Amino acid sequence: MEPTVKNKILVLGRSEVQKTALVHSIIKGTTHISEAKEEDIGKIEWQLETRYFKTQLEFWIDNTEVSDTYKQQMEQWLNSTEDTNLVASIALDEEMSELQKQLSDVVDAIVFVFDPSQPQTFADIVPWARYAHTYEPNVLLCVALGDKAADEANADRWFDWCVSNGWEWVDLTDPDPQTEYTVARIREALCTNEWDSMEATTDRSNPPSEGPPGPQNDNVELQGPEREEWERFDEVAGNIDSRRVDNLHRMMFDEMSSDNMSVLISQLHEQRKQLAQMDPEQARIKAAELAMAVTKHF
């Protein structure tokens, strides 16, 4: 029997959100997400190749189905005046438990997608938060995707929940043109993972251009705003300082007890305030370093 390889990316969300369109955007390295309705259940292969490695990945796209119990939990959390957390260690039925056990052999990334204009659909992440705690895939992304920007109060709570449970929050509805929440960030998180299926690139006679994985490595010629977005992405990646990442990690985690996430959340809110006061280009670099510092801990 051949050994199993963790090279699957699980993309989950309601049928109404554009999961397949998002996947195509990630693969092609484009910032525009098509509004055309596509079948949101299936598999899409991704041959990822950079200057240093190549790997065959596969997106597994499926619709979420949530029981009334999970919906009630989420509604209670949304309506609560207290800063209560959505519990990740929930009980799963036998069928869901068996499914997650089988997926754990091949899945190393989860991209959960929801429409923030329907806040109750955030409840769909609950059973997969349990999966994340149990099987610890390397990449966990919670993506807000829709026509309307997320309500600020809800967005803050979703951000806090993601921090508390080890997910990265990516709000693609953020109207700020300088936002760090982009499709490029999702692609970066997937490209920088150490996949089991990675192979070193041996033929460098005509290697992809320098810099992090981008559209040039998929033979995609971008123009206008999309090209500008990837150029900014390259510039940010080139200016990330590993020493600053280490310093941020020590500052946030060295003196924090494992069960006191409120301290970390408070620190991240303070960091976000600082980012708002910085020059846009410097803010993008600092935001990337901050994300790496948090990811390093989890």
PDB file of C-alpha atoms in Angstrom:
ATOM      1  CA  MET A   1       0.000   0.000   0.000  1.00  0.00           C
ATOM      2  CA  GLU A   2       1.356   3.397  -0.994  1.00  0.00           C
ATOM      3  CA  PRO A   3       1.774   5.890   1.841  1.00  0.00           C
ATOM      4  CA  THR A   4      -0.812   8.657   1.991  1.00  0.00           C
ATOM      5  CA  VAL A   5       0.335  12.170   1.124  1.00  0.00           C
ATOM      6  CA  LYS A   6      -1.107  15.327   2.617  1.00  0.00           C
ATOM      7  CA  ASN A   7      -1.561  17.421  -0.512  1.00  0.00           C
ATOM      8  CA  LYS A   8      -5.264  18.296  -0.378  1.00  0.00           C
ATOM      9  CA  ILE A   9      -6.768  21.718   0.285  1.00  0.00           C
ATOM     10  CA  LEU A  10     -10.295  21.533   1.658  1.00  0.00           C
ATOM     11  CA  VAL A  11     -12.487  24.495   0.587  1.00  0.00           C
ATOM     12  CA  LEU A  12     -15.766  24.663   2.493  1.00  0.00           C
ATOM     13  CA  GLY A  13     -18.755  26.993   2.603  1.00  0.00           C
ATOM     14  CA  ARG A  14     -22.388  27.444   1.705  1.00  0.00           C
ATOM     15  CA  SER A  15     -23.447  26.820  -1.886  1.00  0.00           C
ATOM     16  CA  GLU A  16     -24.132  30.553  -2.312  1.00  0.00           C
ATOM     17  CA  VAL A  17     -20.519  31.685  -1.855  1.00  0.00           C
ATOM     18  CA  GLN A  18     -18.145  31.625  -4.824  1.00  0.00           C
ATOM     19  CA  LYS A  19     -15.769  28.907  -3.635  1.00  0.00           C
ATOM     20  CA  THR A  20     -14.836  27.593  -7.079  1.00  0.00           C
ATOM     21  CA  ALA A  21     -14.298  31.109  -8.440  1.00  0.00           C
ATOM     22  CA  LEU A  22     -12.021  31.836  -5.470  1.00  0.00           C
ATOM     23  CA  VAL A  23     -10.008  28.677  -6.186  1.00  0.00           C
ATOM     24  CA  HIS A  24      -9.518  29.676  -9.828  1.00  0.00           C
ATOM     25  CA  SER A  25      -8.364  33.115  -8.690  1.00  0.00           C
ATOM     26  CA  ILE A  26      -5.826  31.565  -6.304  1.00  0.00           C
ATOM     27  CA  ILE A  27      -4.441  29.248  -8.991  1.00  0.00           C
ATOM     28  CA  LYS A  28      -4.230  31.919 -11.704  1.00  0.00           C
ATOM     29  CA  GLY A  29      -2.814  34.532  -9.366  1.00  0.00           C
ATOM     30  CA  THR A  30      -5.528  37.083 -10.139  1.00  0.00           C
ATOM     31  CA  THR A  31      -7.179  39.511  -7.760  1.00  0.00           C
ATOM     32  CA  HIS A  32     -10.585  39.449  -9.480  1.00  0.00           C
ATOM     33  CA  ILE A  33     -13.065  36.796  -8.372  1.00  0.00           C
ATOM     34  CA  SER A  34     -15.573  35.920 -11.071  1.00  0.00           C
ATOM     35  CA  GLU A  35     -19.238  36.428 -10.238  1.00  0.00           C
ATOM     36  CA  ALA A  36     -20.289  33.688 -12.651  1.00  0.00           C
ATOM     37  CA  LYS A  37     -21.997  30.834 -10.843  1.00  0.00           C
ATOM     38  CA  GLU A  38     -20.086  27.553 -11.014  1.00  0.00           C
ATOM     39  CA  GLU A  39     -20.613  24.128  -9.523  1.00  0.00           C
ATOM     40  CA  ASP A  40     -19.218  24.357  -6.008  1.00  0.00           C
ATOM     41  CA  ILE A  41     -18.614  20.673  -5.393  1.00  0.00           C
ATOM     42  CA  GLY A  42     -15.669  18.912  -6.966  1.00  0.00           C
ATOM     43  CA  LYS A  43     -11.902  18.661  -7.291  1.00  0.00           C
ATOM     44  CA  ILE A  44      -9.446  21.007  -9.002  1.00  0.00           C
ATOM     45  CA  GLU A  45      -5.778  20.119  -9.474  1.00  0.00           C
ATOM     46  CA  TRP A  46      -3.024  22.673  -8.946  1.00  0.00           C
ATOM     47  CA  GLN A  47       0.474  22.101 -10.303  1.00  0.00           C
ATOM     48  CA  LEU A  48       2.465  24.517  -8.167  1.00  0.00           C
ATOM     49  CA  GLU A  49       6.014  25.261  -9.266  1.00  0.00           C
ATOM     50  CA  THR A  50       8.429  27.840  -7.899  1.00  0.00           C
ATOM     51  CA  ARG A  51      12.129  28.494  -8.355  1.00  0.00           C
ATOM     52  CA  TYR A  52      12.959  26.002  -5.625  1.00  0.00           C
ATOM     53  CA  PHE A  53      10.254  23.343  -5.540  1.00  0.00           C
ATOM     54  CA  LYS A  54       7.303  21.857  -7.339  1.00  0.00           C
ATOM     55  CA  THR A  55       4.312  19.936  -6.047  1.00  0.00           C
ATOM     56  CA  GLN A  56       0.976  18.564  -7.188  1.00  0.00           C
ATOM     57  CA  LEU A  57      -1.879  19.812  -5.001  1.00  0.00           C
ATOM     58  CA  GLU A  58      -5.621  19.352  -5.214  1.00  0.00           C
ATOM     59  CA  PHE A  59      -8.490  21.523  -4.030  1.00  0.00           C
ATOM     60  CA  TRP A  60     -11.451  19.567  -2.660  1.00  0.00           C
ATOM     61  CA  ILE A  61     -14.509  21.821  -2.772  1.00  0.00           C
ATOM     62  CA  ASP A  62     -17.666  21.008  -0.874  1.00  0.00           C
ATOM     63  CA  ASN A  63     -20.751  22.649   0.592  1.00  0.00           C
ATOM     64  CA  THR A  64     -21.179  22.810   4.339  1.00  0.00           C
ATOM     65  CA  GLU A  65     -24.116  21.238   6.089  1.00  0.00           C
ATOM     66  CA  VAL A  66     -24.749  22.390   9.630  1.00  0.00           C
ATOM     67  CA  SER A  67     -27.120  20.904  12.164  1.00  0.00           C
ATOM     68  CA  ASP A  68     -29.657  22.967  14.079  1.00  0.00           C
ATOM     69  CA  THR A  69     -27.518  22.553  17.207  1.00  0.00           C
ATOM     70  CA  TYR A  70     -24.576  24.370  15.630  1.00  0.00           C
ATOM     71  CA  LYS A  71     -26.861  27.075  14.265  1.00  0.00           C
ATOM     72  CA  GLN A  72     -28.317  27.663  17.719  1.00  0.00           C
ATOM     73  CA  GLN A  73     -24.820  27.921  19.208  1.00  0.00           C
ATOM     74  CA  MET A  74     -23.837  30.545  16.680  1.00  0.00           C
ATOM     75  CA  GLU A  75     -27.021  32.561  17.096  1.00  0.00           C
ATOM     76  CA  GLN A  76     -26.504  32.598  20.863  1.00  0.00           C
ATOM     77  CA  TRP A  77     -22.912  33.752  20.392  1.00  0.00           C
ATOM     78  CA  LEU A  78     -23.898  36.533  17.971  1.00  0.00           C
ATOM     79  CA  ASN A  79     -26.648  37.794  20.265  1.00  0.00           C
ATOM     80  CA  SER A  80     -24.633  37.575  23.470  1.00  0.00           C
ATOM     81  CA  THR A  81     -23.547  40.804  25.168  1.00  0.00           C
ATOM     82  CA  GLU A  82     -20.614  38.991  26.738  1.00  0.00           C
ATOM     83  CA  ASP A  83     -17.343  38.292  24.983  1.00  0.00           C
ATOM     84  CA  THR A  84     -17.980  34.551  24.881  1.00  0.00           C
ATOM     85  CA  ASN A  85     -16.138  32.274  22.519  1.00  0.00           C
ATOM     86  CA  LEU A  86     -17.559  29.700  20.153  1.00  0.00           C
ATOM     87  CA  VAL A  87     -16.399  26.399  21.610  1.00  0.00           C
ATOM     88  CA  ALA A  88     -14.279  24.355  19.212  1.00  0.00           C
ATOM     89  CA  SER A  89     -14.319  21.128  21.237  1.00  0.00           C
ATOM     90  CA  ILE A  90     -17.913  20.218  20.415  1.00  0.00           C
ATOM     91  CA  ALA A  91     -19.418  16.779  20.118  1.00  0.00           C
ATOM     92  CA  LEU A  92     -19.652  15.405  16.580  1.00  0.00           C
ATOM     93  CA  ASP A  93     -21.938  12.691  15.344  1.00  0.00           C
ATOM     94  CA  GLU A  94     -20.389   9.384  14.291  1.00  0.00           C
ATOM     95  CA  GLU A  95     -20.650  10.080  10.553  1.00  0.00           C
ATOM     96  CA  MET A  96     -18.881  13.451  10.795  1.00  0.00           C
ATOM     97  CA  SER A  97     -16.208  12.038  13.103  1.00  0.00           C
ATOM     98  CA  GLU A  98     -15.436   9.226  10.655  1.00  0.00           C
ATOM     99  CA  LEU A  99     -15.335  11.632   7.702  1.00  0.00           C
ATOM    100  CA  GLN A 100     -12.898  13.931   9.479  1.00  0.00           C
ATOM    101  CA  LYS A 101     -10.689  11.004  10.478  1.00  0.00           C
ATOM    102  CA  GLN A 102     -10.402   9.919   6.834  1.00  0.00           C
ATOM    103  CA  LEU A 103      -9.710  13.458   5.632  1.00  0.00           C
ATOM    104  CA  SER A 104      -6.937  13.892   8.184  1.00  0.00           C
ATOM    105  CA  ASP A 105      -4.737  11.481   6.219  1.00  0.00           C
ATOM    106  CA  VAL A 106      -4.642  13.697   3.122  1.00  0.00           C
ATOM    107  CA  VAL A 107      -5.753  17.245   4.035  1.00  0.00           C
ATOM    108  CA  ASP A 108      -3.172  19.784   5.199  1.00  0.00           C
ATOM    109  CA  ALA A 109      -5.109  23.016   4.564  1.00  0.00           C
ATOM    110  CA  ILE A 110      -8.661  24.239   5.122  1.00  0.00           C
ATOM    111  CA  VAL A 111     -10.116  27.345   3.493  1.00  0.00           C
ATOM    112  CA  PHE A 112     -13.477  28.147   5.066  1.00  0.00           C
ATOM    113  CA  VAL A 113     -15.493  30.691   3.039  1.00  0.00           C
ATOM    114  CA  PHE A 114     -18.616  32.513   4.193  1.00  0.00           C
ATOM    115  CA  ASP A 115     -20.691  35.574   3.315  1.00  0.00           C
ATOM    116  CA  PRO A 116     -20.495  38.152   6.143  1.00  0.00           C
ATOM    117  CA  SER A 117     -23.856  39.624   5.089  1.00  0.00           C
ATOM    118  CA  GLN A 118     -25.302  36.346   6.430  1.00  0.00           C
ATOM    119  CA  PRO A 119     -23.543  36.235   9.812  1.00  0.00           C
ATOM    120  CA  GLN A 120     -25.332  33.084  10.940  1.00  0.00           C
ATOM    121  CA  THR A 121     -23.424  31.116   8.281  1.00  0.00           C
ATOM    122  CA  PHE A 122     -20.230  31.582  10.269  1.00  0.00           C
ATOM    123  CA  ALA A 123     -21.603  28.701  12.364  1.00  0.00           C
ATOM    124  CA  ASP A 124     -20.530  26.353   9.567  1.00  0.00           C
ATOM    125  CA  ILE A 125     -16.939  26.617  10.772  1.00  0.00           C
ATOM    126  CA  VAL A 126     -17.749  24.999  14.140  1.00  0.00           C
ATOM    127  CA  PRO A 127     -17.253  21.286  13.282  1.00  0.00           C
ATOM    128  CA  TRP A 128     -14.119  22.168  11.305  1.00  0.00           C
ATOM    129  CA  ALA A 129     -12.714  24.051  14.262  1.00  0.00           C
ATOM    130  CA  ARG A 130     -12.984  20.754  16.087  1.00  0.00           C
ATOM    131  CA  TYR A 131     -11.180  19.071  13.191  1.00  0.00           C
ATOM    132  CA  ALA A 132      -8.417  21.691  13.353  1.00  0.00           C
ATOM    133  CA  HIS A 133      -7.891  21.136  17.079  1.00  0.00           C
ATOM    134  CA  THR A 134      -7.826  17.368  16.675  1.00  0.00           C
ATOM    135  CA  TYR A 135      -5.746  16.874  13.517  1.00  0.00           C
ATOM    136  CA  GLU A 136      -3.804  20.179  13.300  1.00  0.00           C
ATOM    137  CA  PRO A 137      -3.531  20.874   9.557  1.00  0.00           C
ATOM    138  CA  ASN A 138      -0.815  23.416   8.793  1.00  0.00           C
ATOM    139  CA  VAL A 139      -2.997  26.009   7.027  1.00  0.00           C
ATOM    140  CA  LEU A 140      -6.299  27.302   8.417  1.00  0.00           C
ATOM    141  CA  LEU A 141      -7.904  30.250   6.618  1.00  0.00           C
ATOM    142  CA  CYS A 142     -11.274  31.844   7.391  1.00  0.00           C
ATOM    143  CA  VAL A 143     -12.308  33.926   4.376  1.00  0.00           C
ATOM    144  CA  ALA A 144     -15.104  36.520   4.316  1.00  0.00           C
ATOM    145  CA  LEU A 145     -16.335  36.801   0.732  1.00  0.00           C
ATOM    146  CA  GLY A 146     -19.396  38.673  -0.513  1.00  0.00           C
ATOM    147  CA  ASP A 147     -20.814  41.814  -2.071  1.00  0.00           C
ATOM    148  CA  LYS A 148     -21.116  43.750   1.199  1.00  0.00           C
ATOM    149  CA  ALA A 149     -18.434  44.584   3.743  1.00  0.00           C
ATOM    150  CA  ALA A 150     -18.623  42.798   7.069  1.00  0.00           C
ATOM    151  CA  ASP A 151     -20.307  44.615   9.935  1.00  0.00           C
ATOM    152  CA  GLU A 152     -17.465  46.051  12.029  1.00  0.00           C
ATOM    153  CA  ALA A 153     -18.663  44.605  15.336  1.00  0.00           C
ATOM    154  CA  ASN A 154     -19.092  41.130  13.868  1.00  0.00           C
ATOM    155  CA  ALA A 155     -15.795  41.369  11.999  1.00  0.00           C
ATOM    156  CA  ASP A 156     -13.977  42.153  15.253  1.00  0.00           C
ATOM    157  CA  ARG A 157     -15.551  39.141  16.952  1.00  0.00           C
ATOM    158  CA  TRP A 158     -14.769  36.845  14.031  1.00  0.00           C
ATOM    159  CA  PHE A 159     -11.192  38.130  14.057  1.00  0.00           C
ATOM    160  CA  ASP A 160     -10.961  37.427  17.808  1.00  0.00           C
ATOM    161  CA  TRP A 161     -12.413  33.945  17.345  1.00  0.00           C
ATOM    162  CA  CYS A 162      -9.906  33.151  14.604  1.00  0.00           C
ATOM    163  CA  VAL A 163      -6.992  34.263  16.779  1.00  0.00           C
ATOM    164  CA  SER A 164      -8.273  32.209  19.711  1.00  0.00           C
ATOM    165  CA  ASN A 165      -8.635  29.063  17.609  1.00  0.00           C
ATOM    166  CA  GLY A 166      -5.564  29.276  15.376  1.00  0.00           C
ATOM    167  CA  TRP A 167      -7.230  30.384  12.115  1.00  0.00           C
ATOM    168  CA  GLU A 168      -6.053  33.255   9.932  1.00  0.00           C
ATOM    169  CA  TRP A 169      -8.769  35.842   9.220  1.00  0.00           C
ATOM    170  CA  VAL A 170      -8.879  37.065   5.601  1.00  0.00           C
ATOM    171  CA  ASP A 171     -11.604  39.642   4.950  1.00  0.00           C
ATOM    172  CA  LEU A 172     -11.939  39.996   1.181  1.00  0.00           C
ATOM    173  CA  THR A 173     -14.820  42.438   1.712  1.00  0.00           C
ATOM    174  CA  ASP A 174     -12.508  44.998   3.342  1.00  0.00           C
ATOM    175  CA  PRO A 175     -12.967  48.193   1.279  1.00  0.00           C
ATOM    176  CA  ASP A 176      -9.540  49.602   2.197  1.00  0.00           C
ATOM    177  CA  PRO A 177      -7.475  49.651  -1.054  1.00  0.00           C
ATOM    178  CA  GLN A 178      -4.319  49.097   1.029  1.00  0.00           C
ATOM    179  CA  THR A 179      -5.726  46.138   2.961  1.00  0.00           C
ATOM    180  CA  GLU A 180      -3.535  43.152   3.706  1.00  0.00           C
ATOM    181  CA  TYR A 181      -6.593  40.937   3.169  1.00  0.00           C
ATOM    182  CA  THR A 182      -6.189  39.808  -0.446  1.00  0.00           C
ATOM    183  CA  VAL A 183      -6.324  36.708  -2.625  1.00  0.00           C
ATOM    184  CA  ALA A 184      -2.548  37.099  -2.831  1.00  0.00           C
ATOM    185  CA  ARG A 185      -2.358  36.510   0.940  1.00  0.00           C
ATOM    186  CA  ILE A 186      -4.393  33.284   0.598  1.00  0.00           C
ATOM    187  CA  ARG A 187      -2.113  32.097  -2.176  1.00  0.00           C
ATOM    188  CA  GLU A 188       0.969  33.025  -0.150  1.00  0.00           C
ATOM    189  CA  ALA A 189      -0.246  30.983   2.835  1.00  0.00           C
ATOM    190  CA  LEU A 190      -0.726  27.931   0.603  1.00  0.00           C
ATOM    191  CA  CYS A 191       2.507  28.394  -1.364  1.00  0.00           C
ATOM    192  CA  THR A 192       4.674  28.686   1.748  1.00  0.00           C
ATOM    193  CA  ASN A 193       3.335  25.535   3.398  1.00  0.00           C
ATOM    194  CA  GLU A 194       5.706  22.554   3.546  1.00  0.00           C
ATOM    195  CA  TRP A 195       3.621  20.058   1.580  1.00  0.00           C
ATOM    196  CA  ASP A 196       4.380  16.345   1.833  1.00  0.00           C
ATOM    197  CA  SER A 197       4.409  16.147  -1.968  1.00  0.00           C
ATOM    198  CA  MET A 198       7.126  18.792  -2.457  1.00  0.00           C
ATOM    199  CA  GLU A 199      10.006  17.950  -4.769  1.00  0.00           C
ATOM    200  CA  ALA A 200      13.109  20.057  -5.269  1.00  0.00           C
ATOM    201  CA  THR A 201      13.325  21.779  -8.635  1.00  0.00           C
ATOM    202  CA  THR A 202      16.386  20.302 -10.330  1.00  0.00           C
ATOM    203  CA  ASP A 203      16.207  22.018 -13.741  1.00  0.00           C
ATOM    204  CA  ARG A 204      16.881  25.723 -13.247  1.00  0.00           C
ATOM    205  CA  SER A 205      18.024  26.473 -16.765  1.00  0.00           C
ATOM    206  CA  ASN A 206      14.884  28.561 -17.186  1.00  0.00           C
ATOM    207  CA  PRO A 207      13.630  29.093 -13.633  1.00  0.00           C
ATOM    208  CA  PRO A 208      10.730  31.310 -12.626  1.00  0.00           C
ATOM    209  CA  SER A 209      11.738  34.856 -11.738  1.00  0.00           C
ATOM    210  CA  GLU A 210      13.012  35.706  -8.264  1.00  0.00           C
ATOM    211  CA  GLY A 211      10.575  36.303  -5.456  1.00  0.00           C
ATOM    212  CA  PRO A 212       7.719  34.381  -3.872  1.00  0.00           C
ATOM    213  CA  PRO A 213       5.333  32.207  -5.880  1.00  0.00           C
ATOM    214  CA  GLY A 214       3.232  34.410  -8.107  1.00  0.00           C
ATOM    215  CA  PRO A 215       1.378  34.496 -11.392  1.00  0.00           C
ATOM    216  CA  GLN A 216       4.586  34.510 -13.404  1.00  0.00           C
ATOM    217  CA  ASN A 217       5.160  30.921 -12.287  1.00  0.00           C
ATOM    218  CA  ASP A 218       1.898  29.802 -13.857  1.00  0.00           C
ATOM    219  CA  ASN A 219       2.526  31.464 -17.228  1.00  0.00           C
ATOM    220  CA  VAL A 220      -0.136  34.070 -16.486  1.00  0.00           C
ATOM    221  CA  GLU A 221       0.425  37.547 -17.877  1.00  0.00           C
ATOM    222  CA  LEU A 222      -1.297  40.083 -15.660  1.00  0.00           C
ATOM    223  CA  GLN A 223      -2.056  43.667 -16.568  1.00  0.00           C
ATOM    224  CA  GLY A 224      -3.221  46.829 -14.818  1.00  0.00           C
ATOM    225  CA  PRO A 225      -4.384  46.557 -11.180  1.00  0.00           C
ATOM    226  CA  GLU A 226      -3.720  42.813 -10.987  1.00  0.00           C
ATOM    227  CA  ARG A 227      -0.084  43.271 -12.011  1.00  0.00           C
ATOM    228  CA  GLU A 228       0.281  46.121  -9.521  1.00  0.00           C
ATOM    229  CA  GLU A 229      -1.142  43.913  -6.763  1.00  0.00           C
ATOM    230  CA  TRP A 230       1.425  41.192  -7.400  1.00  0.00           C
ATOM    231  CA  GLU A 231       4.253  43.707  -7.625  1.00  0.00           C
ATOM    232  CA  ARG A 232       3.274  45.016  -4.190  1.00  0.00           C
ATOM    233  CA  PHE A 233       3.118  41.403  -2.989  1.00  0.00           C
ATOM    234  CA  ASP A 234       6.682  40.791  -4.239  1.00  0.00           C
ATOM    235  CA  GLU A 235       7.899  43.985  -2.596  1.00  0.00           C
ATOM    236  CA  VAL A 236       6.341  43.091   0.746  1.00  0.00           C
ATOM    237  CA  ALA A 237       7.773  39.551   0.663  1.00  0.00           C
ATOM    238  CA  GLY A 238      11.220  40.939  -0.128  1.00  0.00           C
ATOM    239  CA  ASN A 239      11.144  43.262   2.869  1.00  0.00           C
ATOM    240  CA  ILE A 240      10.015  40.807   5.532  1.00  0.00           C
ATOM    241  CA  ASP A 241      12.648  40.562   8.267  1.00  0.00           C
ATOM    242  CA  SER A 242      12.801  37.226  10.097  1.00  0.00           C
ATOM    243  CA  ARG A 243      14.324  38.946  13.129  1.00  0.00           C
ATOM    244  CA  ARG A 244      11.331  41.261  13.430  1.00  0.00           C
ATOM    245  CA  VAL A 245       9.040  38.220  13.105  1.00  0.00           C
ATOM    246  CA  ASP A 246      10.926  36.495  15.947  1.00  0.00           C
ATOM    247  CA  ASN A 247      10.746  39.642  18.090  1.00  0.00           C
ATOM    248  CA  LEU A 248       7.003  39.956  17.522  1.00  0.00           C
ATOM    249  CA  HIS A 249       6.551  36.286  18.398  1.00  0.00           C
ATOM    250  CA  ARG A 250       8.489  36.648  21.656  1.00  0.00           C
ATOM    251  CA  MET A 251       6.646  39.830  22.573  1.00  0.00           C
ATOM    252  CA  MET A 252       3.229  38.228  22.111  1.00  0.00           C
ATOM    253  CA  PHE A 253       3.797  34.698  23.408  1.00  0.00           C
ATOM    254  CA  ASP A 254       6.773  34.377  25.787  1.00  0.00           C
ATOM    255  CA  GLU A 255       4.904  35.525  28.888  1.00  0.00           C
ATOM    256  CA  MET A 256       1.414  34.433  27.890  1.00  0.00           C
ATOM    257  CA  SER A 257      -0.104  31.382  29.521  1.00  0.00           C
ATOM    258  CA  SER A 258      -1.539  28.826  27.104  1.00  0.00           C
ATOM    259  CA  ASP A 259      -5.098  29.362  28.353  1.00  0.00           C
ATOM    260  CA  ASN A 260      -5.111  33.160  28.354  1.00  0.00           C
ATOM    261  CA  MET A 261      -5.999  34.127  24.803  1.00  0.00           C
ATOM    262  CA  SER A 262      -7.495  37.447  25.917  1.00  0.00           C
ATOM    263  CA  VAL A 263      -3.969  38.822  26.357  1.00  0.00           C
ATOM    264  CA  LEU A 264      -3.040  37.881  22.797  1.00  0.00           C
ATOM    265  CA  ILE A 265      -6.259  39.342  21.404  1.00  0.00           C
ATOM    266  CA  SER A 266      -5.598  42.596  23.248  1.00  0.00           C
ATOM    267  CA  GLN A 267      -2.071  42.734  21.831  1.00  0.00           C
ATOM    268  CA  LEU A 268      -3.322  42.112  18.298  1.00  0.00           C
ATOM    269  CA  HIS A 269      -5.895  44.859  18.595  1.00  0.00           C
ATOM    270  CA  GLU A 270      -3.113  47.210  19.694  1.00  0.00           C
ATOM    271  CA  GLN A 271      -1.013  46.123  16.711  1.00  0.00           C
ATOM    272  CA  ARG A 272      -3.938  46.825  14.366  1.00  0.00           C
ATOM    273  CA  LYS A 273      -4.234  50.346  15.788  1.00  0.00           C
ATOM    274  CA  GLN A 274      -0.535  50.893  15.101  1.00  0.00           C
ATOM    275  CA  LEU A 275      -0.940  49.614  11.536  1.00  0.00           C
ATOM    276  CA  ALA A 276      -3.683  52.180  10.920  1.00  0.00           C
ATOM    277  CA  GLN A 277      -1.233  54.974  11.748  1.00  0.00           C
ATOM    278  CA  MET A 278       1.599  53.716   9.548  1.00  0.00           C
ATOM    279  CA  ASP A 279       2.543  54.462   5.961  1.00  0.00           C
ATOM    280  CA  PRO A 280       0.551  52.024   3.741  1.00  0.00           C
ATOM    281  CA  GLU A 281       3.597  50.188   2.366  1.00  0.00           C
ATOM    282  CA  GLN A 282       5.170  49.806   5.813  1.00  0.00           C
ATOM    283  CA  ALA A 283       1.807  48.689   7.197  1.00  0.00           C
ATOM    284  CA  ARG A 284       1.612  45.886   4.626  1.00  0.00           C
ATOM    285  CA  ILE A 285       5.059  44.637   5.614  1.00  0.00           C
ATOM    286  CA  LYS A 286       4.256  44.843   9.332  1.00  0.00           C
ATOM    287  CA  ALA A 287       0.926  43.037   8.797  1.00  0.00           C
ATOM    288  CA  ALA A 288       2.681  40.196   6.957  1.00  0.00           C
ATOM    289  CA  GLU A 289       5.291  39.880   9.718  1.00  0.00           C
ATOM    290  CA  LEU A 290       2.553  39.902  12.347  1.00  0.00           C
ATOM    291  CA  ALA A 291       0.684  37.102  10.544  1.00  0.00           C
ATOM    292  CA  MET A 292       3.890  35.052  10.355  1.00  0.00           C
ATOM    293  CA  ALA A 293       4.571  35.598  14.074  1.00  0.00           C
ATOM    294  CA  VAL A 294       1.114  34.319  15.023  1.00  0.00           C
ATOM    295  CA  THR A 295       1.293  31.391  12.588  1.00  0.00           C
ATOM    296  CA  LYS A 296       4.687  30.429  14.020  1.00  0.00           C
ATOM    297  CA  HIS A 297       3.086  29.893  17.427  1.00  0.00           C
ATOM    298  CA  PHE A 298       0.154  27.777  16.244  1.00  0.00           C
TER     299      PHE A 298
END
